[in-house]
Coordinates of C-alpha atoms (C1' of nucleotides) in Angstrom, one line a residue:
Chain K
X1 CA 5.6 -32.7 23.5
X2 CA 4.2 -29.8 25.5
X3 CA 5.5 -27.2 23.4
X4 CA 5.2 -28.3 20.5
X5 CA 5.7 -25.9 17.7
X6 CA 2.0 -25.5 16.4
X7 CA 1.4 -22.0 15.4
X8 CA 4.8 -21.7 14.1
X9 CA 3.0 -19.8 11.3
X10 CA 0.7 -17.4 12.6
X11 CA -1.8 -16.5 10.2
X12 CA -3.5 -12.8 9.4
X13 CA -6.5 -12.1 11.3
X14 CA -8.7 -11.1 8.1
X15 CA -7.7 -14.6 7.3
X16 CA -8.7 -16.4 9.7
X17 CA -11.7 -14.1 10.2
X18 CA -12.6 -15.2 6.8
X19 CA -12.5 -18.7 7.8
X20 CA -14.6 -18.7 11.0
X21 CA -17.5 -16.4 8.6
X22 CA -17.2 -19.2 6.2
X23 CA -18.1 -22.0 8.5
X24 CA -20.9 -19.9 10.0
X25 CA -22.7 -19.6 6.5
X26 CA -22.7 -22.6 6.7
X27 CA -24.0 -23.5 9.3
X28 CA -26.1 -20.8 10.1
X29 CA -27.0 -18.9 7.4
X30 CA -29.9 -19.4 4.4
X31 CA -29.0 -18.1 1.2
X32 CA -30.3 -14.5 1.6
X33 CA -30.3 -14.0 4.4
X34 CA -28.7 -10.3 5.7
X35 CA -25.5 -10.3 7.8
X36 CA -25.2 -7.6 10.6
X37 CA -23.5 -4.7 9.5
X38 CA -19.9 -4.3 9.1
X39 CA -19.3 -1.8 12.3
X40 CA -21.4 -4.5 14.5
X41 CA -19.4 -7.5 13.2
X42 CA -16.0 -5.9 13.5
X43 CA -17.2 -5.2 17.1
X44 CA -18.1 -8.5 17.3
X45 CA -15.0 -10.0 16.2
X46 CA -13.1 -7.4 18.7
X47 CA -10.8 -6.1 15.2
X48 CA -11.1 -3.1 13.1
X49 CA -14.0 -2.4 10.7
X50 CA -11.0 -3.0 8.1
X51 CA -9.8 -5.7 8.9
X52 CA -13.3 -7.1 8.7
X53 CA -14.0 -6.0 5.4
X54 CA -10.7 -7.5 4.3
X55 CA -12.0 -10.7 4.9
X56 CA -15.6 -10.0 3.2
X57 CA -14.1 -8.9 -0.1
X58 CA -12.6 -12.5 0.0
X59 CA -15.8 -14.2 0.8
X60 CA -17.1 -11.7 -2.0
X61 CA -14.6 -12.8 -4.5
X62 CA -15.2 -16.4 -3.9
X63 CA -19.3 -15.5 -4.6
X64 CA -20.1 -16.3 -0.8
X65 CA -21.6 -13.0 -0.2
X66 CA -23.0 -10.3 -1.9
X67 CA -22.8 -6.7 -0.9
X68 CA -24.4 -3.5 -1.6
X69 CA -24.1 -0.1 -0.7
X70 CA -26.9 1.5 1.2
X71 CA -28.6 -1.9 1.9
X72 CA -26.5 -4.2 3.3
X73 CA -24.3 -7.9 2.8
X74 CA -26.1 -10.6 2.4
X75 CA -25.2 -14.5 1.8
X76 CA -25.0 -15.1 -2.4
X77 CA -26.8 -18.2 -3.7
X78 CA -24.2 -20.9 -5.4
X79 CA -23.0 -19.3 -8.8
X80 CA -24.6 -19.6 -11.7
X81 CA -23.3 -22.1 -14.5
X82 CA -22.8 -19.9 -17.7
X83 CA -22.4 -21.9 -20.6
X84 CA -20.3 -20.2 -23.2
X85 CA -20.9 -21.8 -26.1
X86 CA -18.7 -23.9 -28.5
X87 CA -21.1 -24.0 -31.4
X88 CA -21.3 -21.2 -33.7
X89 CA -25.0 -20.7 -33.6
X90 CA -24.9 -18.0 -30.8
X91 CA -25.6 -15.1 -32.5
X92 CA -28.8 -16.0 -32.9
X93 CA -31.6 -13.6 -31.6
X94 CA -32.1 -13.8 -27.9
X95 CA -35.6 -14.0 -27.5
X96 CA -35.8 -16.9 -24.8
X97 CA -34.5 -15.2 -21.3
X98 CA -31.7 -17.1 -20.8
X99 CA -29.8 -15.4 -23.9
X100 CA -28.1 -12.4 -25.4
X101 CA -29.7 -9.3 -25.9
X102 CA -28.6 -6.5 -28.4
X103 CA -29.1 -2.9 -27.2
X104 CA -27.2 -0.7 -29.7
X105 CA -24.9 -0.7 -32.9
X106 CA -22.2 1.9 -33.5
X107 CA -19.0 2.8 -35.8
X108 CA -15.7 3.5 -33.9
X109 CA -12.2 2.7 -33.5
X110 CA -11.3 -0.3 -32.3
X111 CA -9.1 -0.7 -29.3
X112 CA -5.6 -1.5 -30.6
X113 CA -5.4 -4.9 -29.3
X114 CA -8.7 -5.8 -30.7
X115 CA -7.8 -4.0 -34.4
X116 CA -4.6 -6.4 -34.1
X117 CA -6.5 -9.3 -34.1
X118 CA -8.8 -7.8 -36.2
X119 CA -6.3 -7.8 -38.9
X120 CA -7.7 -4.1 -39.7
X121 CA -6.0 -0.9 -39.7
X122 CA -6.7 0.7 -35.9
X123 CA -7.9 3.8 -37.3
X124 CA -10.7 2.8 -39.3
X125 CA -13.8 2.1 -38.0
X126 CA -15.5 -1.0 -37.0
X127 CA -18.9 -1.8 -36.5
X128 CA -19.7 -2.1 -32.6
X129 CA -22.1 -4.0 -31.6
X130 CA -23.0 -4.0 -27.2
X131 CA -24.9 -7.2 -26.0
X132 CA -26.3 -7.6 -23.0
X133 CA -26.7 -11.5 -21.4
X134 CA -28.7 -12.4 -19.0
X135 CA -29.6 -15.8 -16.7
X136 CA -32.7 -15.5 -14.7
X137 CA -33.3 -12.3 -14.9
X138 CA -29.7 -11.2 -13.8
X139 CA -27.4 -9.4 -16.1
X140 CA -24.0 -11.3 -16.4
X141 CA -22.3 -10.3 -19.2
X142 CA -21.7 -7.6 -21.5
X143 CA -20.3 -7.6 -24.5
X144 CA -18.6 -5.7 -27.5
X145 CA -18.6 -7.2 -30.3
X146 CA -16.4 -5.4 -33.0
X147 CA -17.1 -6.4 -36.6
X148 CA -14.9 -4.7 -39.5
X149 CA -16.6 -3.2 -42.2
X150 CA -15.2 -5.8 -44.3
X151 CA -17.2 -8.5 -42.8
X152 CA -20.4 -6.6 -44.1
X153 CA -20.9 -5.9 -47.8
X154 CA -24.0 -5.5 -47.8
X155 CA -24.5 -2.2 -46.5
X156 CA -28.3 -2.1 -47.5
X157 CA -28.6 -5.0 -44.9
X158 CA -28.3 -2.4 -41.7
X159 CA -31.5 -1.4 -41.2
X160 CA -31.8 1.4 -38.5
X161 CA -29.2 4.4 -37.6
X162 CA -28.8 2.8 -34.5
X163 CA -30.4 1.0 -31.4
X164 CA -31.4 -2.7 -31.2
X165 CA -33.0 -3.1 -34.9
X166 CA -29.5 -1.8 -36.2
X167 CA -27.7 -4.4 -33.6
X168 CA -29.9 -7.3 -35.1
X169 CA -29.0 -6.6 -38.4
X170 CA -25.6 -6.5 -37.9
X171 CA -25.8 -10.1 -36.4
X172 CA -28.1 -11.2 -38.5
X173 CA -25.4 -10.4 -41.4
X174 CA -22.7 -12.3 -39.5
X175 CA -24.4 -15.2 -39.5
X176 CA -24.6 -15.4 -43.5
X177 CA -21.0 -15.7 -43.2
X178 CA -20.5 -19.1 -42.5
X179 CA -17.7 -19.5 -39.7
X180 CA -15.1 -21.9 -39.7
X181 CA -14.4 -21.9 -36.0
X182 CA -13.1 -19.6 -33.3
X183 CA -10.4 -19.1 -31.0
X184 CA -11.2 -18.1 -27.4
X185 CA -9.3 -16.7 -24.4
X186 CA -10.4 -16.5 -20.2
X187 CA -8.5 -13.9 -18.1
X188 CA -9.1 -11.6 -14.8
X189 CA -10.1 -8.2 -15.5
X190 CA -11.9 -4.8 -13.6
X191 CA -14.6 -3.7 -14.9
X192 CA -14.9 -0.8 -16.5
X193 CA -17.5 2.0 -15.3
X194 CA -19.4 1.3 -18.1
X195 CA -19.8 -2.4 -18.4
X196 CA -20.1 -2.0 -14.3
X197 CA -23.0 0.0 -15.1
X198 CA -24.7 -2.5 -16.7
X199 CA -23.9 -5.5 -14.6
X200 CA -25.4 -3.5 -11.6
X201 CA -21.5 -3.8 -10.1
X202 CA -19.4 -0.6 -8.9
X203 CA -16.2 0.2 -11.4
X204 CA -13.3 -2.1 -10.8
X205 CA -15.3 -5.1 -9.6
X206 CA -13.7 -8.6 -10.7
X207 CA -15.0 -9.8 -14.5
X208 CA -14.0 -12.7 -16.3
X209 CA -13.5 -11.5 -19.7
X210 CA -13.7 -13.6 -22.5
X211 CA -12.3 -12.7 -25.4
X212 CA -13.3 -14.9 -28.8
X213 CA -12.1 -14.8 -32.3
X214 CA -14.6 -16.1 -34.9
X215 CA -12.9 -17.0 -37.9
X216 CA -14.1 -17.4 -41.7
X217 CA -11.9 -19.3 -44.3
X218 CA -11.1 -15.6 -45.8
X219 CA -9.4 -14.6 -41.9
X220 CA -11.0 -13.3 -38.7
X221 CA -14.7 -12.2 -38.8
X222 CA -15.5 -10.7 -35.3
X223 CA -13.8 -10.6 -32.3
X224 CA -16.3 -10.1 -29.4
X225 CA -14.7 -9.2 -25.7
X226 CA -17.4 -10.1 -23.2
X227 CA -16.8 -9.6 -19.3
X228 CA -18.7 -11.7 -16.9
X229 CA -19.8 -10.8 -13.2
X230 CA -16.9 -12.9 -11.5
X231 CA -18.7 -12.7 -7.8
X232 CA -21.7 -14.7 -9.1
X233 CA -20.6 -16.4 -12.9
X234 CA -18.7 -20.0 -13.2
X235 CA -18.0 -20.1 -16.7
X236 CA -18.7 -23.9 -17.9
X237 CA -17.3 -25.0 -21.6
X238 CA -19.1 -27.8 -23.3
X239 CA -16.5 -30.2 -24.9
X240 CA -18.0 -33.0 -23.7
X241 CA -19.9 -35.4 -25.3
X242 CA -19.0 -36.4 -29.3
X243 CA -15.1 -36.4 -28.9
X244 CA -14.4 -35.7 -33.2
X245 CA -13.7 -39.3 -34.7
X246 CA -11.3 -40.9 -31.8
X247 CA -11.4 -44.1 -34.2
X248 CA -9.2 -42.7 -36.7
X249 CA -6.0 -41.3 -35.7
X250 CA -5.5 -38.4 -34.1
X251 CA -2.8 -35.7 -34.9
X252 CA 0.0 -35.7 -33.4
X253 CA 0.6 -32.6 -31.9
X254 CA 0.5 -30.2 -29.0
X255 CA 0.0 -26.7 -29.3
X256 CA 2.0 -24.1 -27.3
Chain B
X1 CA -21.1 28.6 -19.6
X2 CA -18.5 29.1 -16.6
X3 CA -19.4 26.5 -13.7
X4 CA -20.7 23.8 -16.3
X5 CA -21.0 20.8 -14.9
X6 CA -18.1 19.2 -14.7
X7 CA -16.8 16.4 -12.8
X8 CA -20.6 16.0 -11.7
X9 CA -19.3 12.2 -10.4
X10 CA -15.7 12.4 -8.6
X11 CA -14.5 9.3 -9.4
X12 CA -12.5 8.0 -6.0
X13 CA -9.2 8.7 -5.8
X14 CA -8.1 5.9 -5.9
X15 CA -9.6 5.0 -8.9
X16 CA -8.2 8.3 -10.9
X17 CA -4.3 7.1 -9.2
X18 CA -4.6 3.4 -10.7
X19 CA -6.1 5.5 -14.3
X20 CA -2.7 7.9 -13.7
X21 CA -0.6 4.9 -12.9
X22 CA -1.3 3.2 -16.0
X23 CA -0.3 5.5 -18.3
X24 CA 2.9 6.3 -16.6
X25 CA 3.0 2.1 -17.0
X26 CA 2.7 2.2 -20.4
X27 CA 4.9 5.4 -21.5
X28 CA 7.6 5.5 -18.9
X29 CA 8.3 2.7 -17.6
X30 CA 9.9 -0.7 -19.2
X31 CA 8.9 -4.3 -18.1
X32 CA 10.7 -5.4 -15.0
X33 CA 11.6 -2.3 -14.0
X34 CA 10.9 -1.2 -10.3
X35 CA 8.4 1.4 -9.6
X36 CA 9.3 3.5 -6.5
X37 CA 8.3 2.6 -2.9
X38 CA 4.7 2.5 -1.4
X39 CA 5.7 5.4 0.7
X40 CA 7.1 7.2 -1.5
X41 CA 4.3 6.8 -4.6
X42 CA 1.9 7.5 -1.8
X43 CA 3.7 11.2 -1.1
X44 CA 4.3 11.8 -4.5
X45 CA 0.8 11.6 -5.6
X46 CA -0.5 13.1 -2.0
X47 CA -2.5 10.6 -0.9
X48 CA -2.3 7.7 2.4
X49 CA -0.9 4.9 1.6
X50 CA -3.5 2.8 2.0
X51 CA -5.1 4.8 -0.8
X52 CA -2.1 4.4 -3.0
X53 CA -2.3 0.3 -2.2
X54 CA -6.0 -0.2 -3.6
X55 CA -4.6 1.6 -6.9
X56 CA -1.4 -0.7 -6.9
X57 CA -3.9 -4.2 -6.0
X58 CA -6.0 -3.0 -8.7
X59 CA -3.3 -2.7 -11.5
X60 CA -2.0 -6.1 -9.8
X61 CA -5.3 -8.0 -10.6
X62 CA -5.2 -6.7 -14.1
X63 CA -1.8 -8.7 -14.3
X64 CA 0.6 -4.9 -14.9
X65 CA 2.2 -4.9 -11.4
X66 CA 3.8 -7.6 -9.6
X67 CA 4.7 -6.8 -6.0
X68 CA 6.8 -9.2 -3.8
X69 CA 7.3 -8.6 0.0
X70 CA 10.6 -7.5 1.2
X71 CA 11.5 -7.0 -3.0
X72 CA 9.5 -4.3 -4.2
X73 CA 6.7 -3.6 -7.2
X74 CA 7.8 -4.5 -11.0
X75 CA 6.3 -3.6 -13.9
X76 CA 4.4 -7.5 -15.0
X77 CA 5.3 -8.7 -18.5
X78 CA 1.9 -9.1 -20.5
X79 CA -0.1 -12.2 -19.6
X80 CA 0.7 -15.7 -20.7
X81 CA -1.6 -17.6 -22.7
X82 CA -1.7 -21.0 -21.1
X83 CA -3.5 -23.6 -23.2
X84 CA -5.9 -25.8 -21.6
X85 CA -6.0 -28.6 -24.0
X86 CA -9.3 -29.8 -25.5
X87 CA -7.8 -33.5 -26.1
X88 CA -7.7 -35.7 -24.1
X89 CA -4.2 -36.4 -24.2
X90 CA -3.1 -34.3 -21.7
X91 CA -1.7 -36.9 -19.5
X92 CA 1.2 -37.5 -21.2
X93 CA 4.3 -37.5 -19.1
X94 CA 5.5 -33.7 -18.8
X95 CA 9.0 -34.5 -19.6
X96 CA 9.4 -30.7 -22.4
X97 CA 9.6 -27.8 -19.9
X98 CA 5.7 -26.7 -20.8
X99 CA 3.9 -29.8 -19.5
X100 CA 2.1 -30.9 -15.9
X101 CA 4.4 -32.0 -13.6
X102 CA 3.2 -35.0 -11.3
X103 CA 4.3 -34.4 -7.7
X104 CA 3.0 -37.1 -6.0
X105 CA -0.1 -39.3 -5.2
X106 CA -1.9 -40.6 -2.0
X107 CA -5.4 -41.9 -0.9
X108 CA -7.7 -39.6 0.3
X109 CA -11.3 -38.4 1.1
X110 CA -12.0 -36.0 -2.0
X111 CA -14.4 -32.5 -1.0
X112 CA -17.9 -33.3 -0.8
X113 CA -18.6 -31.3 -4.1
X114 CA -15.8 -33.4 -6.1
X115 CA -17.2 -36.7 -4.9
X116 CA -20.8 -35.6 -6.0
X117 CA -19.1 -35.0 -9.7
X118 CA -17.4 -38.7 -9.2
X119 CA -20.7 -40.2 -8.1
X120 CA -18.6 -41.8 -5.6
X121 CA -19.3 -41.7 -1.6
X122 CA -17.6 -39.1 0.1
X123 CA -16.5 -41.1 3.2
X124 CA -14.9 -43.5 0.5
X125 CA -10.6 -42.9 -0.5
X126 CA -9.7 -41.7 -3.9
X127 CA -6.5 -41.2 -5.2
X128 CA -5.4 -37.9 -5.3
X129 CA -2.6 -37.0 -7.9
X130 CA -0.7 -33.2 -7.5
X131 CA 0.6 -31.5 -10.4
X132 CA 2.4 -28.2 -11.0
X133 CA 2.0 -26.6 -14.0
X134 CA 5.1 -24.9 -15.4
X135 CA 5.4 -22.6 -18.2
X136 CA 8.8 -20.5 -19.2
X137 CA 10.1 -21.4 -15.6
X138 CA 7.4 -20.1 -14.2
X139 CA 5.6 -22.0 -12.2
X140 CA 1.5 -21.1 -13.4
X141 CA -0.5 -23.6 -11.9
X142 CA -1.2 -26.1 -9.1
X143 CA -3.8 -29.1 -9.8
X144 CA -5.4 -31.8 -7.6
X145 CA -6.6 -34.6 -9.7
X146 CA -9.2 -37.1 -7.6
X147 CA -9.0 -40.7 -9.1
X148 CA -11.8 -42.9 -7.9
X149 CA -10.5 -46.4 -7.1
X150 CA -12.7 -47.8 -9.3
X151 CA -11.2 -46.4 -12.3
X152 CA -8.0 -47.9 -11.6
X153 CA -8.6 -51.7 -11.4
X154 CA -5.2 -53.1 -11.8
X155 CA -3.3 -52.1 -8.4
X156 CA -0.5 -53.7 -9.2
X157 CA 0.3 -50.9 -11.4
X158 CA 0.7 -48.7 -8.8
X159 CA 4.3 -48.5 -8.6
X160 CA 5.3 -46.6 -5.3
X161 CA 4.2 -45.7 -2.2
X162 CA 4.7 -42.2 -2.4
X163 CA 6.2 -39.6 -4.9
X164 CA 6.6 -38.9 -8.1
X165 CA 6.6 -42.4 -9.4
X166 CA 3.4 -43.3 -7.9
X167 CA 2.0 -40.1 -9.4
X168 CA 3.2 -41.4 -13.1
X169 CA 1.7 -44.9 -12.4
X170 CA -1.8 -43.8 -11.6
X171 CA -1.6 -41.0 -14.5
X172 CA -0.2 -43.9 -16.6
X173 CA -3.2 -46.3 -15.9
X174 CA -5.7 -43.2 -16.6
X175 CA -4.5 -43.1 -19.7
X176 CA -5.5 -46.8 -20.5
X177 CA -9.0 -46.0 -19.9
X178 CA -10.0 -44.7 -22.9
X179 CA -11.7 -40.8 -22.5
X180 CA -15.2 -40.3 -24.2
X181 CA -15.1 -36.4 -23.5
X182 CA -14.7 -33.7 -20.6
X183 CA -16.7 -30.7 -19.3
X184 CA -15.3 -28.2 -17.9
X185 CA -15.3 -24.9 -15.8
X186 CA -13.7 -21.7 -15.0
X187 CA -14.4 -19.6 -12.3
X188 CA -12.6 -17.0 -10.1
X189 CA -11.3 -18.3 -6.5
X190 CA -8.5 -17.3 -4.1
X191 CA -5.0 -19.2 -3.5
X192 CA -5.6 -21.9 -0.5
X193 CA -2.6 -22.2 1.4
X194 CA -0.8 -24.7 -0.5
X195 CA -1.6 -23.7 -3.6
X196 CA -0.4 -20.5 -2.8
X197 CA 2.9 -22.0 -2.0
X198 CA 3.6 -23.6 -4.5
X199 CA 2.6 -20.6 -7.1
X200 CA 5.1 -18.4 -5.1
X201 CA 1.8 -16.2 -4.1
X202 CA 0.3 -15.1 -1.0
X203 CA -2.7 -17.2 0.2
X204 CA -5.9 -15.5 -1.3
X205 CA -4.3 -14.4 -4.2
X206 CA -6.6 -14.7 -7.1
X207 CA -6.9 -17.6 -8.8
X208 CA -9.0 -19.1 -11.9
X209 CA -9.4 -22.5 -10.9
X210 CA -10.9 -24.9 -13.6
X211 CA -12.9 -28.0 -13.2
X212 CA -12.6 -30.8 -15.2
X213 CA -14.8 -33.8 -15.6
X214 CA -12.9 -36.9 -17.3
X215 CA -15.7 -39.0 -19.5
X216 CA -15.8 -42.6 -20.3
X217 CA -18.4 -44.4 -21.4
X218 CA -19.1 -45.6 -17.8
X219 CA -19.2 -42.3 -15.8
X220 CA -16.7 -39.9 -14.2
X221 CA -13.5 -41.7 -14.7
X222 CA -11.8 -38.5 -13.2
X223 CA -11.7 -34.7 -11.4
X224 CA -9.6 -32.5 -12.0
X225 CA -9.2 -28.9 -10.0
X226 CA -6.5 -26.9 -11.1
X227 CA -5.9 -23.3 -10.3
X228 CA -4.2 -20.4 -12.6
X229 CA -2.0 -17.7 -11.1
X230 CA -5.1 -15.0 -12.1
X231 CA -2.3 -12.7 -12.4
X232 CA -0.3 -13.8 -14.5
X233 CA -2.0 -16.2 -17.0
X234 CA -4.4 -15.8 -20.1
X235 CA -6.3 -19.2 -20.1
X236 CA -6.5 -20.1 -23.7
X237 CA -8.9 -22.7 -25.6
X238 CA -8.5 -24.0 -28.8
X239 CA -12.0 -24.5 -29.8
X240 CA -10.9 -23.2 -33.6
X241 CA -10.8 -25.1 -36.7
X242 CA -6.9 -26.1 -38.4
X243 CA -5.7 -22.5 -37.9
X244 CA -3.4 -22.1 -35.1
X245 CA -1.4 -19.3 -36.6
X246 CA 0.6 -18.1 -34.6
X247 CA 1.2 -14.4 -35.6
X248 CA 3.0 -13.2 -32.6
X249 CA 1.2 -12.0 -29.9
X250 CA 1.3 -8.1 -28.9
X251 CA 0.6 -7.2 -25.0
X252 CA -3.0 -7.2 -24.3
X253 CA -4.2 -4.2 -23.3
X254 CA -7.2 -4.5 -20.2
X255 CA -10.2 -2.4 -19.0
X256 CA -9.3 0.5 -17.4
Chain S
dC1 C1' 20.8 -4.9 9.2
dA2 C1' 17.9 -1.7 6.3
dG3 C1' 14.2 -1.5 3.1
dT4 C1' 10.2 -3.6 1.1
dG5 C1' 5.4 -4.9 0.9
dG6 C1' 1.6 -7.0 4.2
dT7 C1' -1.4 -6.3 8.2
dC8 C1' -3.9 -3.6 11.5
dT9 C1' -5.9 0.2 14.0
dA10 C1' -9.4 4.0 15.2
dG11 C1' -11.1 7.1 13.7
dA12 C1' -13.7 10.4 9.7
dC13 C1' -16.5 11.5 5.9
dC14 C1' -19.0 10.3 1.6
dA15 C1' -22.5 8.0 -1.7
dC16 C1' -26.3 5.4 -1.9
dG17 C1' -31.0 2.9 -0.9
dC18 C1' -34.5 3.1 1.6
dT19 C1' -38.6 5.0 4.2
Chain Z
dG1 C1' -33.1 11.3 7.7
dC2 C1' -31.1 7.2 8.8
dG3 C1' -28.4 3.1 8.1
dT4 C1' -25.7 0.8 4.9
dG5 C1' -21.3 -0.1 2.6
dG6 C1' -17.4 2.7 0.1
dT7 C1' -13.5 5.8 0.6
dC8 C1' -9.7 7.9 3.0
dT9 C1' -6.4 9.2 6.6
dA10 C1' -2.1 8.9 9.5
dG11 C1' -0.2 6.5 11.9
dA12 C1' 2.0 1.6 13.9
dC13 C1' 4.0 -2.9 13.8
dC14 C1' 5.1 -7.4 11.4
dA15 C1' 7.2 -10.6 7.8
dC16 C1' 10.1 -11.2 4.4
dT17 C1' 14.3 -10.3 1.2
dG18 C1' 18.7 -9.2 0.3
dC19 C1' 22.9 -7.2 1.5

DNA sequence: CAGTGGTCTAGACCACGCT
DNA sequence: GCGTGGTCTAGACCACTGC
């Protein structure tokens, strides 16, 4: 023994920085609660103030802590479950607190990648509809949702030039459609300064955006790109519960 | 007119660089090609190089760069879409190249918040099956699956002691059980050590890591946490109707 | 071995929230 | 105005890859 070769490895120091702060929220933290200041703890910890803040963007990734400029870092409750729902019915107005909230409808180009799916040409307009979610009194989500003109016939339907009465109308439109299903993707992002603005974030902070096609029988309906706070969301999907018939048999198949 | 106010808001500079950088990405460069050095980008665009690196992690996280010690920064090819199955059939042996491959399987104490979802005691063994995810050679994902005992009755059927066959026999007797439904989660972590190993990535490197529940009519037959290369991967879910068209995919474009 | 990205330092100044 | 976190600099050394 003696020498045996532990440590062969040595790890960074933000690293295992990050480690020892985790153990002490533990253990000695409440939810809350206000760490000392970044120049104090690097002091503390005998490193550099970036070195320390290496490892608290970690613990901020992983929704351990929260920071804010001009106040200080304090210790982030557990994250929120989110439930993005597998049902249709979501576009329905948001009038308990715990739902989506529409602030404004426009017309404007869709972004190429979203007229693709679309199925539209990417010069033509689309309606654009910006939701806002929150969960106890927290924004954490916005959303674009991009409708083609297509989708809405009824042009009578839209009530107001703009603002939230417009953005209702829109929806309420949608939901006459009758959707067959919808297709839906999870991915890392940044935020952009705008949907940071709303989600009381700085530009570039981690989202998880969630982009979902909603189909009708005649092709795709909507396509709505909604970015979630990453520091303080956990996205949960509901497929539990009545698994389609599992009596009968079930396709064959595996999609790629 | 003359001084109107413009640039009221100077956006950090490192913020503009990674805005600057993506163009370039998307006009002048190619996928897999090799951007110049760190300290050479960082004199070109007269900035530090620790500046230059927060606009290269940035354009990282958004899945256009991929940078390798020792190698150098490529351009990323656009994000995989890796489907996590709604059925419950996923435990098929991964013998085509796009499947779960088990690694191996041994008893052990599952993390106090898994054996809260089991409903089992924490102090109490569980088997715990690794898989790696693979997907065009690529290795995408890593997964610990916690088996309680309990749901595996027949020991005999455990086949080895160790390894890949042990792995199969405890997947193999989870499939007998008979699945009622799942619930599941997404949420953004960092790369533990091992994980990080075995998705060729640094420890801390972002990762989506997604919870399952296994139903049966009895409880929590099953955990599953498996983590997603954040980087690289486009988690998918096929909550649509029939249509799984498959019009070929164009490169996403992100949030700038 | 040379060249790459990864870590670390010890400063400085800035933008923001409070009081 | 003061204290906070956010940005930025100009260095240094380390760990890894590939020749």
């Amino acid at each position: 023994m003696g020498t045996t070769q532990l440590e062969s490895v040595q790890e960074p120091k933000y690293w295992h920085l990050k480690t020892v702060l985790s153990e002490a929220l533990d253990s000695d933290f409440a939810v809350g609660e206000i760490l000392p200041n970044e120049r104090d703890l690097a002091a503390r910890f005998g490193v550099a103030r970036a070195t320390l803040r290496q490892a608290l963007e970690q613990l901020e990734l992983e929704g351990r802590l929260q920071r804010r400029r001009g106040v200080g870092t304090t210790v982030a409750p557990p994250r929120v479950g989110v439930a993005v729902s597998t049902d249709q019915r979501e576009w329905a107005d948001g009038v308990g607190g715990e739902a989506w909230q529409p602030l404004d409808s426009t017309m404007a180009k869709a972004p190429a990648p979203v007229a693709e799916m679309l199925g539209t040409d990417p010069a033509e307009p689309v309606h654009v509809v910006r939701r806002i979610r929150d969960t106890q009194g927290q924004a954490v989500a916005a959303e674009l949702l991009y409708v083609p003109a297509s989708s809405i016939p009824d042009l009578s339907a839209i009530e107001a030039p703009s603002g939230p009465v417009r953005a209702r109308s829109v929806l309420r439109e949608l939901r006459r459609l009758g959707l067959q299903g919808q297709d839906r993707s999870v991915e890392l992002g940044s935020a952009r300064a705008d949907d940071a603005k709303e989600l009381d974030r700085l530009p570039g902070a981690p989202v998880l955006v969630v982009t979902t096609r909603y189909f009708t029988v005649d092709g795709t309906a909507a396509v709505s790109v909604a970015t979630y706070r990453a520091d303080t969301c956990r996205l949960t999907f509901g497929d539990s519960g009545a698994l389609e018939i599992s009596h009968d048999e079930q396709p064959e198949r595996q999609a790629s």
